Coordinates of N, CA and C in Angstrom, one line a residue:
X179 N 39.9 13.5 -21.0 CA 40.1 13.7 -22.5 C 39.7 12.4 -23.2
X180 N 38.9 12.3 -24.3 CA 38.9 11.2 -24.7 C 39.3 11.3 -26.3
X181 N 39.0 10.2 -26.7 CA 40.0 10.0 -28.0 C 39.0 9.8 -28.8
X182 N 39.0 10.0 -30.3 CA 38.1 9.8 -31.2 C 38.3 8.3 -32.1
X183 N 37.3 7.6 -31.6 CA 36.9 6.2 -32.4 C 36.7 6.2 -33.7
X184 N 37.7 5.6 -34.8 CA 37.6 5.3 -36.1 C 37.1 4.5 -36.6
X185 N 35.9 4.3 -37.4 CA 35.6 2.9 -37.9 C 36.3 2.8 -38.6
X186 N 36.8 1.2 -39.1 CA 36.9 0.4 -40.1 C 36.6 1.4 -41.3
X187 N 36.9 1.4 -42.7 CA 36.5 1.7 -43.7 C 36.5 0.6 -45.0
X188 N 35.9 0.5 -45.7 CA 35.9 -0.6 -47.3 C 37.3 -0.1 -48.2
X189 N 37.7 -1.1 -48.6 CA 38.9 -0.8 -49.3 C 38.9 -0.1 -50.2
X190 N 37.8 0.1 -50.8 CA 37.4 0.9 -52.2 C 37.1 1.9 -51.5
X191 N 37.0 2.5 -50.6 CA 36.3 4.0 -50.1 C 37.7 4.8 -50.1
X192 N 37.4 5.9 -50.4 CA 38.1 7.5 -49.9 C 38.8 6.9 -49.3
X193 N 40.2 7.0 -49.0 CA 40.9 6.8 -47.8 C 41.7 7.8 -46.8
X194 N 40.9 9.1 -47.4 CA 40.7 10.3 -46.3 C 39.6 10.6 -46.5
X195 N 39.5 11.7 -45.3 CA 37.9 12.5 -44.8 C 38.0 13.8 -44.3
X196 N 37.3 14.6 -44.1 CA 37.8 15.9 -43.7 C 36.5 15.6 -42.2
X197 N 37.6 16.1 -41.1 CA 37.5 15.9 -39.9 C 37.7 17.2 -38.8
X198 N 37.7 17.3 -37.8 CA 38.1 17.9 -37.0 C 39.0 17.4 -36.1
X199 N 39.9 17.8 -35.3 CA 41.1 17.3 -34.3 C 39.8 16.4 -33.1
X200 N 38.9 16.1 -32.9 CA 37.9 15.5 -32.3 C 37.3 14.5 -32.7
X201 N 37.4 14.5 -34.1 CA 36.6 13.5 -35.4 C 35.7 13.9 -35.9
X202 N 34.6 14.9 -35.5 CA 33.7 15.5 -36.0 C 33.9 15.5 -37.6
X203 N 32.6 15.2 -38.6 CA 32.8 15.7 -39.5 C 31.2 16.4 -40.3
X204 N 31.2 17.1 -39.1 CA 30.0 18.1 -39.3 C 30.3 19.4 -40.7
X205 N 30.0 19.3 -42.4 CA 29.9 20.5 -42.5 C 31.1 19.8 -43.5
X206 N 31.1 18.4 -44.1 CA 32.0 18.5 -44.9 C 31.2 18.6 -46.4
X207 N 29.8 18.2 -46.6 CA 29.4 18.6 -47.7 C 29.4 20.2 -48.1
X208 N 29.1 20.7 -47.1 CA 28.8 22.6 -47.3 C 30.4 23.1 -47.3
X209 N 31.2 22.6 -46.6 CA 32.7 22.6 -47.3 C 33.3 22.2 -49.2
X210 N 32.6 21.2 -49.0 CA 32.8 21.2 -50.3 C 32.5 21.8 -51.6
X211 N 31.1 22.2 -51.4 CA 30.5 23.1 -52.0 C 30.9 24.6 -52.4
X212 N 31.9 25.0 -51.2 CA 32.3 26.5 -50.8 C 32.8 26.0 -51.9
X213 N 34.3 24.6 -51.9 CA 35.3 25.0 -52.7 C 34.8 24.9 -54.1
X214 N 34.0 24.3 -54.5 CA 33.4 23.8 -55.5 C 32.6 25.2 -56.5
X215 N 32.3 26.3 -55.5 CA 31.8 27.2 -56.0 C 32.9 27.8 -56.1
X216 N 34.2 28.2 -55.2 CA 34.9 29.2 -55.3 C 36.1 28.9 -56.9
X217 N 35.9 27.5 -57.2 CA 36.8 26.8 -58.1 C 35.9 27.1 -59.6
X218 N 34.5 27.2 -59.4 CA 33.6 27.4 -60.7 C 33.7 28.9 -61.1
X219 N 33.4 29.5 -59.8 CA 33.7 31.4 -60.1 C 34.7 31.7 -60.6
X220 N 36.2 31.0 -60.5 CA 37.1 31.7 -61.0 C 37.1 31.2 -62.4
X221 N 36.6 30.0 -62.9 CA 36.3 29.0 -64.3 C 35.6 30.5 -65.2
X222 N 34.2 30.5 -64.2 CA 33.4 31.6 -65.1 C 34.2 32.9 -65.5
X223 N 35.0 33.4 -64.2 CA 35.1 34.8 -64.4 C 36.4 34.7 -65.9
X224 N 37.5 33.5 -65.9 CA 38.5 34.0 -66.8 C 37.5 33.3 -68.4
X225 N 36.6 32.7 -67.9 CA 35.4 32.6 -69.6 C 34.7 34.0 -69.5
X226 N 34.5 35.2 -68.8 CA 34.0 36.1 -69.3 C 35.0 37.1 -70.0
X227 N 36.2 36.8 -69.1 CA 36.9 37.6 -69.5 C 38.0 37.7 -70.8
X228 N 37.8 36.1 -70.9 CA 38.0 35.8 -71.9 C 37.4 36.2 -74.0
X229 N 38.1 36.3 -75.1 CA 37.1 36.4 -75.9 C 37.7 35.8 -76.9
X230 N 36.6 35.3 -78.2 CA 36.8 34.6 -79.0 C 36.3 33.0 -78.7
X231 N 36.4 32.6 -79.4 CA 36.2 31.1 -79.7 C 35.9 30.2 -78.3
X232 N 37.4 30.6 -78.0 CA 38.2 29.6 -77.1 C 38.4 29.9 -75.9
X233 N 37.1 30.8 -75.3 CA 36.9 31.8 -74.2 C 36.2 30.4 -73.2
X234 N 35.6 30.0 -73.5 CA 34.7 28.4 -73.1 C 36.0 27.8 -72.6
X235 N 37.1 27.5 -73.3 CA 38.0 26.5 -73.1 C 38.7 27.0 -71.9
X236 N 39.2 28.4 -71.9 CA 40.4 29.2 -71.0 C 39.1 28.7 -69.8
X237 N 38.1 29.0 -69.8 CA 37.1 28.7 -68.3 C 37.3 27.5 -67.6
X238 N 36.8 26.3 -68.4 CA 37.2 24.9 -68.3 C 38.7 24.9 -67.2
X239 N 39.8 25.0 -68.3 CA 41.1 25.2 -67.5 C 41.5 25.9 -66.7
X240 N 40.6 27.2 -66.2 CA 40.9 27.8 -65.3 C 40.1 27.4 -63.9
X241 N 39.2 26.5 -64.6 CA 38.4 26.0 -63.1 C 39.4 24.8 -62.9
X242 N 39.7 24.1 -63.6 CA 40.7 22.7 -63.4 C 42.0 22.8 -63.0
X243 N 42.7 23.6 -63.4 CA 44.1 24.6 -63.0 C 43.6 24.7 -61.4
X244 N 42.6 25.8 -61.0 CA 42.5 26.4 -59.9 C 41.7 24.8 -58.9
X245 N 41.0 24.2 -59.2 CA 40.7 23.3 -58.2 C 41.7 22.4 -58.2
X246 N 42.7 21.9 -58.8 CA 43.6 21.1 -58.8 C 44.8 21.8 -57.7
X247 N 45.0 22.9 -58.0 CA 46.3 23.9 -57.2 C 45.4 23.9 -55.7
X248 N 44.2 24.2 -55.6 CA 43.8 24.3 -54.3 C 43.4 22.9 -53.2
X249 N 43.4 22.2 -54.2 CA 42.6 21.0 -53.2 C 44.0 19.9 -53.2
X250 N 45.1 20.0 -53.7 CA 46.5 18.9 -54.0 C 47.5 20.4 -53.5
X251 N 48.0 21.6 -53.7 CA 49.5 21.7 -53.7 C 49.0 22.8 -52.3
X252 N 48.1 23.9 -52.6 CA 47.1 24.0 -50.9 C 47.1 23.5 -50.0
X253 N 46.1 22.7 -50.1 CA 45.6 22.2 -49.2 C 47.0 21.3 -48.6
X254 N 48.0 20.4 -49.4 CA 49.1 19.8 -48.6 C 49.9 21.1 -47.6
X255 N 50.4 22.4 -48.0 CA 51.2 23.2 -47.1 C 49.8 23.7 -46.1
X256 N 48.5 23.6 -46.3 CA 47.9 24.6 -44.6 C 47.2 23.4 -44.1
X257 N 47.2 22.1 -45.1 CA 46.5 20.8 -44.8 C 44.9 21.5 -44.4
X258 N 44.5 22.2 -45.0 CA 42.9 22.5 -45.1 C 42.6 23.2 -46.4
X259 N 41.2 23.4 -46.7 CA 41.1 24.0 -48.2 C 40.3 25.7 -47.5
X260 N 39.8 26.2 -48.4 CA 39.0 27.8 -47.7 C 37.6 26.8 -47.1
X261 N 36.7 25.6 -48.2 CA 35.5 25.5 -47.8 C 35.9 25.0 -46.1
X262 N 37.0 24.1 -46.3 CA 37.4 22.9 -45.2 C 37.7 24.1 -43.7
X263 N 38.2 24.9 -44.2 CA 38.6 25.9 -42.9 C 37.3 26.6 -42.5
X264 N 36.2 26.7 -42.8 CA 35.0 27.3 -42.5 C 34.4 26.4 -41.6
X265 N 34.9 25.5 -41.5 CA 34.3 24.3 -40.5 C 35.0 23.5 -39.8
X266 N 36.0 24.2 -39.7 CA 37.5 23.6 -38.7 C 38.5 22.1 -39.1
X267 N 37.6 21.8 -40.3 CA 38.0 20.4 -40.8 C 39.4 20.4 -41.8
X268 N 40.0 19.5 -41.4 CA 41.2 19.1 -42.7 C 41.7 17.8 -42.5
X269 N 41.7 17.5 -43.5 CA 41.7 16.2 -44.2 C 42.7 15.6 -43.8
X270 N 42.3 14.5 -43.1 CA 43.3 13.4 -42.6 C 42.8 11.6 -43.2
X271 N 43.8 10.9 -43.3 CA 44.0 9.3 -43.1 C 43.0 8.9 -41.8
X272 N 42.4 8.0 -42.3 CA 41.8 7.0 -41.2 C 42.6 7.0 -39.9
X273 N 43.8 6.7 -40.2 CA 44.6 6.8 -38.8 C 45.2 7.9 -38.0
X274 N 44.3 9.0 -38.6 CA 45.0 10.7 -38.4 C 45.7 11.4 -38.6
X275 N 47.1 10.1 -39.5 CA 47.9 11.4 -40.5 C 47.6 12.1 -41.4
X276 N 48.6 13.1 -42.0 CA 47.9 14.0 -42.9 C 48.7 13.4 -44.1
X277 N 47.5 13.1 -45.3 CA 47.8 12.8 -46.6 C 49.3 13.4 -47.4
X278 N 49.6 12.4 -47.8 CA 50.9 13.1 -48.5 C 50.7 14.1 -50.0
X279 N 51.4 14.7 -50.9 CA 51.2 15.3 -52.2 C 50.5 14.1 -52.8
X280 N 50.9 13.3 -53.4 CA 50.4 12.2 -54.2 C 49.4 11.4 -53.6
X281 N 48.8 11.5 -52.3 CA 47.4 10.9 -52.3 C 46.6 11.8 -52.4
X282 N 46.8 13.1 -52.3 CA 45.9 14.1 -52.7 C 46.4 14.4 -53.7
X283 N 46.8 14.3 -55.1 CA 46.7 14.7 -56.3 C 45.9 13.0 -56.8
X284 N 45.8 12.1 -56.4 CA 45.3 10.3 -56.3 C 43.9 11.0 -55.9
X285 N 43.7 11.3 -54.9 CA 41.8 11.6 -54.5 C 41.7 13.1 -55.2
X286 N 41.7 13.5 -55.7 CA 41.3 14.6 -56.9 C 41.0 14.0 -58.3
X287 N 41.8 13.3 -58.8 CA 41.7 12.6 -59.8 C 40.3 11.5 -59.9
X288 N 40.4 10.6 -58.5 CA 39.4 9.9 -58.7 C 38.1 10.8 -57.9
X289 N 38.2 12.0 -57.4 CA 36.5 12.7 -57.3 C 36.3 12.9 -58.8
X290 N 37.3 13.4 -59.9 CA 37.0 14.1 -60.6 C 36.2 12.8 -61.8
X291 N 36.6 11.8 -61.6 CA 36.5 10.3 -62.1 C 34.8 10.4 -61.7
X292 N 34.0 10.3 -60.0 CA 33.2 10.2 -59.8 C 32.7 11.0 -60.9
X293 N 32.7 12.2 -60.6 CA 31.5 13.3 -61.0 C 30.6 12.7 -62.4
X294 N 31.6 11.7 -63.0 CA 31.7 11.0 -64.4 C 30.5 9.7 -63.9
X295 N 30.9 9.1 -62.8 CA 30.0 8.0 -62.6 C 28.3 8.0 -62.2
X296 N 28.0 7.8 -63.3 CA 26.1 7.6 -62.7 C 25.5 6.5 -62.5
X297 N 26.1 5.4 -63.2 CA 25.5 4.5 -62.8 C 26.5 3.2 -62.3
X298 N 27.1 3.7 -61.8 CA 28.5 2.8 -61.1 C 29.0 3.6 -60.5
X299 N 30.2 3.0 -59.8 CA 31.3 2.8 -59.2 C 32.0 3.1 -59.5
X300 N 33.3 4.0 -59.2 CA 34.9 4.1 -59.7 C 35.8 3.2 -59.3
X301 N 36.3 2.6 -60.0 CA 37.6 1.4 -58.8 C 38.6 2.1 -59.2

């Protein structure tokens, strides 16, 4: 049996990763993606189904609502997301524990911070 070797990581980086019980982290971009799509569809479908003005807005909040509930209050009770379980991965600490509520409502916040950054850095 052998054990999976962690690097080191920079202070400023993620301080989780989505992994496998082995370390693998084969398949966490195309994880992401899943969730990222399955968080957009449900955005689009309550803006279609929405009407009036403020049909745009209910979308918005229904994609923000639903990726915030799945990737922070989810993902803490099965400790994986739907993209993350298509690829056996869930998100753990450098040192293999599993993140608490508040560092995953902390790394939501700041991916959501990235998506903002183009020509920098988030600290």
């Amino acid at each position: 049996m052998t054990t999976a070797v962690r690097t080191e990581h920079a202070a400023d980086e993620f301080p989780l990763t989505g992994s496998t019980s082995d370390g693998d982290e084969t398949g966490v971009i195309t994880a992401f993606l899943i969730d990222m799509t399955l968080h957009a569809t449900i955005g689009a479908t309550a803006w279609a189904i929405a009407s009036g003005p403020t049909a745009v807005l209910y979308g918005i909040a229904a994609w923000l609502g639903t990726s915030f509930l799945h990737r922070t209050v989810i993902q803490r009770f099965t400790r994986t997301t739907i993209g993350k379980c298509s690829f056996g991965l869930e998100l753990r600490q450098v040192d293999g524990t599993y993140p608490s509520t508040g560092q995953l409502i902390v790394q939501w916040f700041r991916g959501g911070l990235c998506c903002f950054d183009i020509f920098g850095r988030v600290d």
